[in-house]
PDB file of C-alpha atoms in Angstrom:
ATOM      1  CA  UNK A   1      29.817  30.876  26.721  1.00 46.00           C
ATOM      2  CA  UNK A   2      26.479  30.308  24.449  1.00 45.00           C
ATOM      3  CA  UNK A   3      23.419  28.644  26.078  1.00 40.00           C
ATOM      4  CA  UNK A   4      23.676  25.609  24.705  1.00 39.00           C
ATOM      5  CA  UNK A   5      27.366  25.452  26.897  1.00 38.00           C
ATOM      6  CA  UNK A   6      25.843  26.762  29.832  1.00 34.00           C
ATOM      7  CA  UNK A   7      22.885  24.121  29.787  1.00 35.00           C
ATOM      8  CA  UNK A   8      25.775  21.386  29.275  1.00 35.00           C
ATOM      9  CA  UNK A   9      27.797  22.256  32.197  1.00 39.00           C
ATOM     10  CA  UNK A  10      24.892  23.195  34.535  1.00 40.00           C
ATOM     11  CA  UNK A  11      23.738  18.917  33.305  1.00 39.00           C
ATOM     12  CA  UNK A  12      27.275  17.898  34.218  1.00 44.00           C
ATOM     13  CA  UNK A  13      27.022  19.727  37.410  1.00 54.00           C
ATOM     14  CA  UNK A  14      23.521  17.882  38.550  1.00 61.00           C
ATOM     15  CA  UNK A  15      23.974  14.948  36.943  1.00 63.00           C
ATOM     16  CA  UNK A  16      23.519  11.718  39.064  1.00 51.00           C
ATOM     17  CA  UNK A  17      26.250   9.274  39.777  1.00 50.00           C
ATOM     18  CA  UNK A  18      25.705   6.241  39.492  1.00 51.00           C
ATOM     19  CA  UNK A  19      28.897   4.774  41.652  1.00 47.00           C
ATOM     20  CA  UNK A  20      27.056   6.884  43.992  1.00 48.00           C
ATOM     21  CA  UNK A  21      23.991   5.789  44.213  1.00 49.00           C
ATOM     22  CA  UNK A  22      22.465   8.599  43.086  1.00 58.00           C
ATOM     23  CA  UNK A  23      18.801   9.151  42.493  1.00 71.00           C
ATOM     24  CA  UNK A  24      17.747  12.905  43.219  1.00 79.00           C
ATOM     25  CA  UNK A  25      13.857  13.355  44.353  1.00 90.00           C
ATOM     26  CA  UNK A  26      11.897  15.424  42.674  1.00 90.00           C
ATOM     27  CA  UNK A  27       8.405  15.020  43.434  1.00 92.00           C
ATOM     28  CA  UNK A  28       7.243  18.233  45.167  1.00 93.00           C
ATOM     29  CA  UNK A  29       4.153  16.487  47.411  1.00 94.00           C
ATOM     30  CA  UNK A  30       6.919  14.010  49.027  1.00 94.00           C
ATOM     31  CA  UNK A  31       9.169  16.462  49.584  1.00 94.00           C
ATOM     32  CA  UNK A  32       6.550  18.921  51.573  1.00 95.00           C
ATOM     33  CA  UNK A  33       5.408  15.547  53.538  1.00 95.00           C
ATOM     34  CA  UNK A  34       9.361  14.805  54.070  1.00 95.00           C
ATOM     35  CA  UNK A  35      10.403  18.461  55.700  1.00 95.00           C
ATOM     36  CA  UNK A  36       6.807  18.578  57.491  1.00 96.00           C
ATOM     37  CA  UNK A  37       7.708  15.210  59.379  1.00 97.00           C
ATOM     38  CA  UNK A  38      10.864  17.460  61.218  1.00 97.00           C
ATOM     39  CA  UNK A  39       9.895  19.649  63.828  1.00 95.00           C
ATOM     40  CA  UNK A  40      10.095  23.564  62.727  1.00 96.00           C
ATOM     41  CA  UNK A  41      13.606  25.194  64.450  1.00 97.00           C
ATOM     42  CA  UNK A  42      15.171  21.690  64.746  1.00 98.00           C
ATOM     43  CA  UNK A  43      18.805  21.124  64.664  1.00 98.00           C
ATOM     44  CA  UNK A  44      18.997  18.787  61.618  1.00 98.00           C
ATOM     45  CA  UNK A  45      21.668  16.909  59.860  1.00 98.00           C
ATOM     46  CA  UNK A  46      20.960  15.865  56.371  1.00 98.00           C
ATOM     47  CA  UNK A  47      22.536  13.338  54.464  1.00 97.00           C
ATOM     48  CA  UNK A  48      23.749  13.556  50.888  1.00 93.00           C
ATOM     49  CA  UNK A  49      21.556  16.489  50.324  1.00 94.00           C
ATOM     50  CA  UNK A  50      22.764  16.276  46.292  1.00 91.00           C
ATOM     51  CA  UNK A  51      21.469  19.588  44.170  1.00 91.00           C
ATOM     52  CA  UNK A  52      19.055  20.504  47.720  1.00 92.00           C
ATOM     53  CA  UNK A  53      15.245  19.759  46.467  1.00 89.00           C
ATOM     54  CA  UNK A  54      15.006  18.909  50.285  1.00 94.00           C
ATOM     55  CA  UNK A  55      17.617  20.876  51.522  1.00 96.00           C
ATOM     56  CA  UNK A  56      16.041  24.056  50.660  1.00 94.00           C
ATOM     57  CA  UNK A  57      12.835  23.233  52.754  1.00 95.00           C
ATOM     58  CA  UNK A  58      15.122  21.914  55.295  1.00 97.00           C
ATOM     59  CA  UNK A  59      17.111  25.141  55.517  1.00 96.00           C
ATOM     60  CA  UNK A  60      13.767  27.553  55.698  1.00 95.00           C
ATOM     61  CA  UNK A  61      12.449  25.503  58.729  1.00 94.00           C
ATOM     62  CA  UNK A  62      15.568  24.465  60.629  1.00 97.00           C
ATOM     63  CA  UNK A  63      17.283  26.591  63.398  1.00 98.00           C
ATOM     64  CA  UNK A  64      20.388  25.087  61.885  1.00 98.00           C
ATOM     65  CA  UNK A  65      20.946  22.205  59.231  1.00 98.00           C
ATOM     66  CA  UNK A  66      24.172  20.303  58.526  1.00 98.00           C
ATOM     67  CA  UNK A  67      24.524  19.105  55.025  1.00 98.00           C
ATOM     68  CA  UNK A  68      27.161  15.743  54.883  1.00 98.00           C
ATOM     69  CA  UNK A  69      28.369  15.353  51.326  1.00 96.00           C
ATOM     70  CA  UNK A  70      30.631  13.399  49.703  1.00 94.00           C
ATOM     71  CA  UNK A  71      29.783  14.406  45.910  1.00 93.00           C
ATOM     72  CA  UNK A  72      33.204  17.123  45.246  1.00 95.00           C
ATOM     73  CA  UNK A  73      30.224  18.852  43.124  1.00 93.00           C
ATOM     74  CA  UNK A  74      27.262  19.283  45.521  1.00 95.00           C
ATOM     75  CA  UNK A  75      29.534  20.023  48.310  1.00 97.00           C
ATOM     76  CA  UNK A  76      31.064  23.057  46.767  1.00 97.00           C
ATOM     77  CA  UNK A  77      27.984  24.041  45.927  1.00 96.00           C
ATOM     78  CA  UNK A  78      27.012  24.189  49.343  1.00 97.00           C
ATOM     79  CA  UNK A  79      30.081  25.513  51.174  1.00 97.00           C
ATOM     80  CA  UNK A  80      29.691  28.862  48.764  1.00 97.00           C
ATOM     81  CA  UNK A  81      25.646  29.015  50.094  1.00 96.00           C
ATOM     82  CA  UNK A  82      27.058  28.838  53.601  1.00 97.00           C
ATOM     83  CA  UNK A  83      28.563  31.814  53.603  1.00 97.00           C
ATOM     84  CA  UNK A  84      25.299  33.651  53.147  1.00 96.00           C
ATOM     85  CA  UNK A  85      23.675  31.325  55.100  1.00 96.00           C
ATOM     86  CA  UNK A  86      24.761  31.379  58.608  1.00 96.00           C
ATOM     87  CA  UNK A  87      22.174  29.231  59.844  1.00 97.00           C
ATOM     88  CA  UNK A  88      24.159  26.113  57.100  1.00 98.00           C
ATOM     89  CA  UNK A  89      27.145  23.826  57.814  1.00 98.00           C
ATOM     90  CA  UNK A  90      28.628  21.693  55.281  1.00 98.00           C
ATOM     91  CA  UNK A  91      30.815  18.376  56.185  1.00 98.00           C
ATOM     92  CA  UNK A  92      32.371  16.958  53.021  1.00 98.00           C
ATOM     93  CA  UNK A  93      32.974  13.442  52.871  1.00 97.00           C
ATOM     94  CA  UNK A  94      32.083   9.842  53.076  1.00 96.00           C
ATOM     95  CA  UNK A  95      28.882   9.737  55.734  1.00 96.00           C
ATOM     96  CA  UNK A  96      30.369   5.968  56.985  1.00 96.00           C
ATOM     97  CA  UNK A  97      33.312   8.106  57.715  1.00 97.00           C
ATOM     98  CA  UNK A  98      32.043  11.460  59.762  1.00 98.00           C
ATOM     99  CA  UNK A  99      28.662  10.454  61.023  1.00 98.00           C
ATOM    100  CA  UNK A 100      29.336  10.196  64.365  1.00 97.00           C
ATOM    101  CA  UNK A 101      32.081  12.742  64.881  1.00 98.00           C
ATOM    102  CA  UNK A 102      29.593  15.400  62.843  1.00 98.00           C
ATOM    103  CA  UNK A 103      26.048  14.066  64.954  1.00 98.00           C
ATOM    104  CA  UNK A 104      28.962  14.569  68.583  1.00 98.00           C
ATOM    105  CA  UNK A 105      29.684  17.679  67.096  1.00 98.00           C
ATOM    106  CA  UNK A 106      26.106  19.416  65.788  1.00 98.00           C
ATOM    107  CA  UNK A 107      24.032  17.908  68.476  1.00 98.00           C
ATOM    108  CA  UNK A 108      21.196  17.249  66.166  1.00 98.00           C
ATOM    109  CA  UNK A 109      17.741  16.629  67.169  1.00 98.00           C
ATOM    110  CA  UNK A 110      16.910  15.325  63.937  1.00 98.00           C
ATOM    111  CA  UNK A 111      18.394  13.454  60.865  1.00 98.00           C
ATOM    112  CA  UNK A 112      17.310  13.448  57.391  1.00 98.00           C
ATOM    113  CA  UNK A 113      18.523  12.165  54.207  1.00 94.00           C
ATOM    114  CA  UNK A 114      17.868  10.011  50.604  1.00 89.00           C
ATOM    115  CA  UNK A 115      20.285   7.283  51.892  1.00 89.00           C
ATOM    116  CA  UNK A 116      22.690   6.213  48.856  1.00 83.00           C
ATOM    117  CA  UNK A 117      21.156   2.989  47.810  1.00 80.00           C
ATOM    118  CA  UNK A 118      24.754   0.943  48.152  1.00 83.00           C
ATOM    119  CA  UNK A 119      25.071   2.485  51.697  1.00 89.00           C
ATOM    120  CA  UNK A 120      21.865   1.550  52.849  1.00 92.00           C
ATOM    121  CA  UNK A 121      21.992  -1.354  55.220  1.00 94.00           C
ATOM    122  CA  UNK A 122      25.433  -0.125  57.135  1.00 96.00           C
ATOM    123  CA  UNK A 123      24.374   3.106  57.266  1.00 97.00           C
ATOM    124  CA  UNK A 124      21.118   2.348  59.026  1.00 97.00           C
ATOM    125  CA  UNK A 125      23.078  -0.159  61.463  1.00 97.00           C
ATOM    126  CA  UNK A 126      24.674   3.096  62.386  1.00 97.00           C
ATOM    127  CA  UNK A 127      22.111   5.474  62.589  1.00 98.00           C
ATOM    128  CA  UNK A 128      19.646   3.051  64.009  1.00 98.00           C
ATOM    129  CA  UNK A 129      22.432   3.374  67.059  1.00 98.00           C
ATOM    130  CA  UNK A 130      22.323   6.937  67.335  1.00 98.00           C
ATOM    131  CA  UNK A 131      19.680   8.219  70.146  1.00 98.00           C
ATOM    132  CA  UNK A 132      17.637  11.776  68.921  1.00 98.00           C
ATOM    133  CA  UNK A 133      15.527  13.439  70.725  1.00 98.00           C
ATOM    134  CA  UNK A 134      13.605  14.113  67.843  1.00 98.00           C
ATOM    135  CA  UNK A 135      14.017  11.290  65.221  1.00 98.00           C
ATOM    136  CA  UNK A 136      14.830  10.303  61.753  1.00 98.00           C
ATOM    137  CA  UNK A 137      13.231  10.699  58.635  1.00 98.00           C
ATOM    138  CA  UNK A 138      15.118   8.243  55.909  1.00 97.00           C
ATOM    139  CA  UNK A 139      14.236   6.804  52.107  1.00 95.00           C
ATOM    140  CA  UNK A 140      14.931   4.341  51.116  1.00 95.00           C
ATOM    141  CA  UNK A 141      14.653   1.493  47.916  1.00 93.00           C
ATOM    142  CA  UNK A 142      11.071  -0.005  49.395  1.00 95.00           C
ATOM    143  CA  UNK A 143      12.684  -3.459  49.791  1.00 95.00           C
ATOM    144  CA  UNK A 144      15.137  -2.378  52.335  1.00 96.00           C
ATOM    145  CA  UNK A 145      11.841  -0.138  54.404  1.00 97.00           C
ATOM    146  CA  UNK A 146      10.121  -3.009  54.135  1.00 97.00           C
ATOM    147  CA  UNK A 147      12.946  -5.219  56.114  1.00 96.00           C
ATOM    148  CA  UNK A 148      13.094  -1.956  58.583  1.00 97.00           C
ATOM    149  CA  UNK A 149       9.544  -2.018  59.614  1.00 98.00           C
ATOM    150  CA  UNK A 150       8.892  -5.521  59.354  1.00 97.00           C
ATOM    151  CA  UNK A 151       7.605  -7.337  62.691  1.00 96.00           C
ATOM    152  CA  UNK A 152       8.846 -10.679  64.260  1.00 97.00           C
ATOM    153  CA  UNK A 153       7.665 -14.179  61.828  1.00 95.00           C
ATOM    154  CA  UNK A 154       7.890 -11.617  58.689  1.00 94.00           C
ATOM    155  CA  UNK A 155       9.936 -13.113  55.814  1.00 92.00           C
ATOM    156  CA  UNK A 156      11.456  -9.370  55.439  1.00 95.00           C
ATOM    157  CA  UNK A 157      12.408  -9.607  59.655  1.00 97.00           C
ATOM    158  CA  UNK A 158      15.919  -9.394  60.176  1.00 96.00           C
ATOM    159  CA  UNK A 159      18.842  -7.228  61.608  1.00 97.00           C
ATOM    160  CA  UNK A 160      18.102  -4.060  60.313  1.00 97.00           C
ATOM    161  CA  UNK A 161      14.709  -4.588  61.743  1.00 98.00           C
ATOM    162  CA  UNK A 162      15.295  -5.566  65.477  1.00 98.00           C
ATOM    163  CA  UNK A 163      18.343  -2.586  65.328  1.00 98.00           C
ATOM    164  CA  UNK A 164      15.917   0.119  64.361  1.00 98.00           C
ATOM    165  CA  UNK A 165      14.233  -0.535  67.701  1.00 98.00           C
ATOM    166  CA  UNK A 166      16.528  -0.067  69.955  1.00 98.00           C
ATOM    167  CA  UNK A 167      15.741   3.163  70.521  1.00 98.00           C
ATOM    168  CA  UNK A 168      13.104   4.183  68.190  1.00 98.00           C
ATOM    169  CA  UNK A 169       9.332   3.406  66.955  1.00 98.00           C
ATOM    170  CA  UNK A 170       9.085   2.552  63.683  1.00 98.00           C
ATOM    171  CA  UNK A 171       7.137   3.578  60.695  1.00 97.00           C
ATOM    172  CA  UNK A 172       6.626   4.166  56.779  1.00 97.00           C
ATOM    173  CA  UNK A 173       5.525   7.613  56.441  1.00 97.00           C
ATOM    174  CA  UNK A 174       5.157   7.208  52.057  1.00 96.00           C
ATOM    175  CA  UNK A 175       6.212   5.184  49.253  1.00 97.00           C
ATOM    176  CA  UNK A 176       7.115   6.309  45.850  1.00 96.00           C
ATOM    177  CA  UNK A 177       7.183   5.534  42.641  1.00 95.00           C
ATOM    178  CA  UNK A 178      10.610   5.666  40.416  1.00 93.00           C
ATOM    179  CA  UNK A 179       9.010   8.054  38.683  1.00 93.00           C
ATOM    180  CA  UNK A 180       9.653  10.942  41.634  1.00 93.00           C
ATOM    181  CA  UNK A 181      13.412  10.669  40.912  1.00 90.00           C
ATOM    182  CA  UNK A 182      15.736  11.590  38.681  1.00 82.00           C
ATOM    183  CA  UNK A 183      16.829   9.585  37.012  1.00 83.00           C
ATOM    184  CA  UNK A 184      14.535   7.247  38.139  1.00 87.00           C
ATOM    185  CA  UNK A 185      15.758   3.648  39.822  1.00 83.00           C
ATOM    186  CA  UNK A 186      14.623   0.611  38.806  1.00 89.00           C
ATOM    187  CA  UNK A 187      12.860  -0.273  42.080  1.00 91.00           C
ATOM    188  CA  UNK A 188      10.152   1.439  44.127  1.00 95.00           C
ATOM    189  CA  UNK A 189      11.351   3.522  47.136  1.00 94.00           C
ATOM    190  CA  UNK A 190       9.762   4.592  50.866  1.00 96.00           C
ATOM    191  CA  UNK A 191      10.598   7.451  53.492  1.00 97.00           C
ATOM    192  CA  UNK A 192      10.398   5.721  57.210  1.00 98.00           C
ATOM    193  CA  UNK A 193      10.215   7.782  60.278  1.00 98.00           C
ATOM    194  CA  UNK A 194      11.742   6.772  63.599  1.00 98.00           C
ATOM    195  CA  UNK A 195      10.344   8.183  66.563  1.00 98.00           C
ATOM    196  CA  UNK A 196      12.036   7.778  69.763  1.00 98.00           C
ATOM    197  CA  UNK A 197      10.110   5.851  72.113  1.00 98.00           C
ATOM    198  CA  UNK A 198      12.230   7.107  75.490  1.00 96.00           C
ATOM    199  CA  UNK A 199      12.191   3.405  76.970  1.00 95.00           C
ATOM    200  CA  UNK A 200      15.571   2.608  78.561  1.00 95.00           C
ATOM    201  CA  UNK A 201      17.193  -0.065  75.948  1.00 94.00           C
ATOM    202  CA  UNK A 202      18.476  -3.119  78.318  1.00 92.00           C
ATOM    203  CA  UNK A 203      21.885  -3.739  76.475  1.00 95.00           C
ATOM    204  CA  UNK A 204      24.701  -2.010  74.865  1.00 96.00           C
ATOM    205  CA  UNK A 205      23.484  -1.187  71.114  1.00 97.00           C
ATOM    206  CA  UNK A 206      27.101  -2.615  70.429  1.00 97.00           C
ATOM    207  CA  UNK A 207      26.394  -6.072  71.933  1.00 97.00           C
ATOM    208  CA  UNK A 208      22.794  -5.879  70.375  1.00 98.00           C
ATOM    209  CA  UNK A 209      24.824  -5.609  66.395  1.00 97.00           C
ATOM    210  CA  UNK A 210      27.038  -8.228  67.654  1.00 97.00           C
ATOM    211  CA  UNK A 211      24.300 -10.938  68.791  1.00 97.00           C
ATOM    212  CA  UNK A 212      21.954  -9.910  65.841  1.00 97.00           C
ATOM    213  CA  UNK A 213      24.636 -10.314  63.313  1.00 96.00           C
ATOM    214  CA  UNK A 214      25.684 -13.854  64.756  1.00 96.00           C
ATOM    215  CA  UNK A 215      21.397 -14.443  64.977  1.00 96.00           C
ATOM    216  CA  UNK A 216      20.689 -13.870  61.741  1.00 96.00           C
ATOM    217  CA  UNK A 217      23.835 -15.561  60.181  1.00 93.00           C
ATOM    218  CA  UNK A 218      21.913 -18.435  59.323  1.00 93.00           C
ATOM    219  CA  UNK A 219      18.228 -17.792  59.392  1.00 90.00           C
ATOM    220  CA  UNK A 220      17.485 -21.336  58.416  1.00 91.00           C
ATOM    221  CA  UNK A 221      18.678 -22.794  61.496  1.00 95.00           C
ATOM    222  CA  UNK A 222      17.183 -22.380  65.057  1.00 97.00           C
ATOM    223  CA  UNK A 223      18.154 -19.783  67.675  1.00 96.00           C
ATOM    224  CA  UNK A 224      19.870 -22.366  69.379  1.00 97.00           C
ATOM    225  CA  UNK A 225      22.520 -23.759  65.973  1.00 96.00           C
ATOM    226  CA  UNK A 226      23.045 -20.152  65.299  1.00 96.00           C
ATOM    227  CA  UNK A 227      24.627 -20.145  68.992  1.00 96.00           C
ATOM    228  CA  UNK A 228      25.925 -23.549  69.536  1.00 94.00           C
ATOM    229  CA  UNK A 229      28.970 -23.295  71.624  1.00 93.00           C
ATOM    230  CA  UNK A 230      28.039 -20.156  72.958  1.00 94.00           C
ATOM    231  CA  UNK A 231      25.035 -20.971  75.227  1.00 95.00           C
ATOM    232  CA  UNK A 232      23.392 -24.139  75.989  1.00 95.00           C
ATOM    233  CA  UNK A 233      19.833 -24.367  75.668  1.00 95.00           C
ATOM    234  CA  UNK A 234      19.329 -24.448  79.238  1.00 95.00           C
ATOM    235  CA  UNK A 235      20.710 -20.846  78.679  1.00 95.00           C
ATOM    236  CA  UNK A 236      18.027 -19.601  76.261  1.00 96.00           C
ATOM    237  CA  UNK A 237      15.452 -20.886  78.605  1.00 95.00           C
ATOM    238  CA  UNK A 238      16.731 -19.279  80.956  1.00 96.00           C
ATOM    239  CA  UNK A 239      16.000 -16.120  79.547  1.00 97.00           C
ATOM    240  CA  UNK A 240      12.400 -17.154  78.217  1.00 97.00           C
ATOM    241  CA  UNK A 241      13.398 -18.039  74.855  1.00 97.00           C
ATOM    242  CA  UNK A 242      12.698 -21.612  72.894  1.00 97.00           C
ATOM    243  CA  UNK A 243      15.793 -22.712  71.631  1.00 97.00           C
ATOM    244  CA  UNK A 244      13.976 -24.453  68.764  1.00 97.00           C
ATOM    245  CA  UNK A 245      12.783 -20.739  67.492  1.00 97.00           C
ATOM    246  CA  UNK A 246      14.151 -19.465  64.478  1.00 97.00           C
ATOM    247  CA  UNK A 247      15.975 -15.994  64.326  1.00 97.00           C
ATOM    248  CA  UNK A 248      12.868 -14.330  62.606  1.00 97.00           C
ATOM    249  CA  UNK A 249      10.674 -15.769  65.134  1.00 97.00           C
ATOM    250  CA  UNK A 250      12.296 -13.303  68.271  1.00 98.00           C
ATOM    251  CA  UNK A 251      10.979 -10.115  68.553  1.00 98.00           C
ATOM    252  CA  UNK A 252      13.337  -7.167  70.228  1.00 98.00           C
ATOM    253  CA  UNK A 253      12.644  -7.654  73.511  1.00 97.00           C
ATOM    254  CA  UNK A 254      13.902 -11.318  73.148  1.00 98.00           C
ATOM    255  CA  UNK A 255      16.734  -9.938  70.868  1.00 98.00           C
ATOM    256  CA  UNK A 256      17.625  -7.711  73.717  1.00 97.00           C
ATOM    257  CA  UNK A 257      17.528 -10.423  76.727  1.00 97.00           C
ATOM    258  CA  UNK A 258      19.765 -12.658  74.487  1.00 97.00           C
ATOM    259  CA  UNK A 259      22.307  -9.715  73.782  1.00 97.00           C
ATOM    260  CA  UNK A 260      22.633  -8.892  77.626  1.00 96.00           C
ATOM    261  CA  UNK A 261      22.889 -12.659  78.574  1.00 96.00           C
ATOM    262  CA  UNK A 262      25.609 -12.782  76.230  1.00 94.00           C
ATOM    263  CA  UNK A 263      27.096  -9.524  77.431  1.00 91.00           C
ATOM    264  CA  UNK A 264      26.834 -10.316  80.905  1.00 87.00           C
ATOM    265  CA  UNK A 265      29.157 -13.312  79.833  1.00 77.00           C
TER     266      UNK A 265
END
């Protein structure tokens, strides 16, 4: 095989897919700041760990690190380094699809990962129900950060936001420009880092989705529309919230009184 061969099949082999969501990071500072935000000897999982720029780091500080990959490519790439690297596990598949069996399974006190930009906002509805003892460090396009850490009356407030802090703290640890991947996206992207915060959540995370979901259905309307049928408004005062508020205008704790009212129902 000449040169020229082997550089065209080592491209093909790190190439980024775009029906993937692929964008692979590259930027050497971020990816220091990324592994340096995970306690050294941590169990980690990382997610869609693609050629490894932050797998590598990962690997050299973890006491073990579980790689989930769904790329045929990356993932073969990585079962052959686990066999000389005992402290490595590989899952291959679709992360929506082995996420929780792999995080019941490793134990993790940590999870890392470039979330694929078309899994973004399910993904994080699942993780964000996942308790660590150690936390999460995600990236994300900046848009979809900026709806994560955003606080109650924010235009960005929604669902993802009032999920994320059900068990965890929430906050952007760096933003980058497209320029730190390859290939670079068209949009902006941040790393956020949840920290648990160890408070005792007062509903199921389950009924939480459920009541946010329904909440935020029609963020135009008040609390109260969004619910019609469901409680009356002598309900909602009943638990200390204004019927006449709109979904962005509840922070969690209100989120979480209106989730247990409705699962106490």
């Amino acid at each position: 095989m000449t040169n020229d061969q082997t550089n065209t099949q080592s491209a093909n082999q790190n190439h980024a897919k775009k029906a993937l969501g692929q964008h692979f990071l590259m930027d050497q500072q971020a990816i220091r700041r990324i592994a340096g935000a995970i306690d050294d000897g941590a169990d980690i999982i990382e997610i869609g760990p693609g050629p490894g720029a932050i797998t590598e780091v990962l690997l050299a500080r973890a006491s073990h690190l579980t790689v989930i990959e769904m790329d045929d490519r990356f993932a073969a790439r990585w079962q052959q380094h686990a066999r000389s690297h005992p402290t490595l596990s590989v899952v291959h598949g679709d992360v929506m699809k082995v996420l929780e069996a792999t995080v019941a399974d490793k134990q993790p006190q940590w999870i890392a990962g470039n979330l694929p930009y078309n899994l973004s906002g399910p993904l994080t509805a699942t993780l964000a129900g996942i308790p660590l003892s150690g936390g999460m460090v995600l990236m994300y396009q900046r848009e979809v950060a900026e709806r994560i850490c955003a606080g109650p009356g924010s235009k960005t407030y929604g669902g993802l936001s009032v999920l994320a802090r059900h068990f965890y703290d929430v906050k952007r640890l760096l933003t980058l420009p497209p320029g730190a991947f390859s290939p670079p996206p068209k949009v902006h992207s941040a790393v956020v880092v949840l920290t648990p915060h160890h408070r005792t959540p007062p509903c199921d995370y389950s009924i939480l989705q459920q009541t946010v979901r329904k909440g935020f259905a029609h963020r135009r309307k008040t609390i109260f529309n969004n619910f019609r049928g469901v409680l009356d408004a002598d309900a909602f005062t009943a638990i200390d919230i204004n019927p006449g508020l709109r979904p962005e205008q509840l922070d969690y704790t209100a989120w979480a009184r209106l989730a247990l009212r409705l699962q106490n129902n």
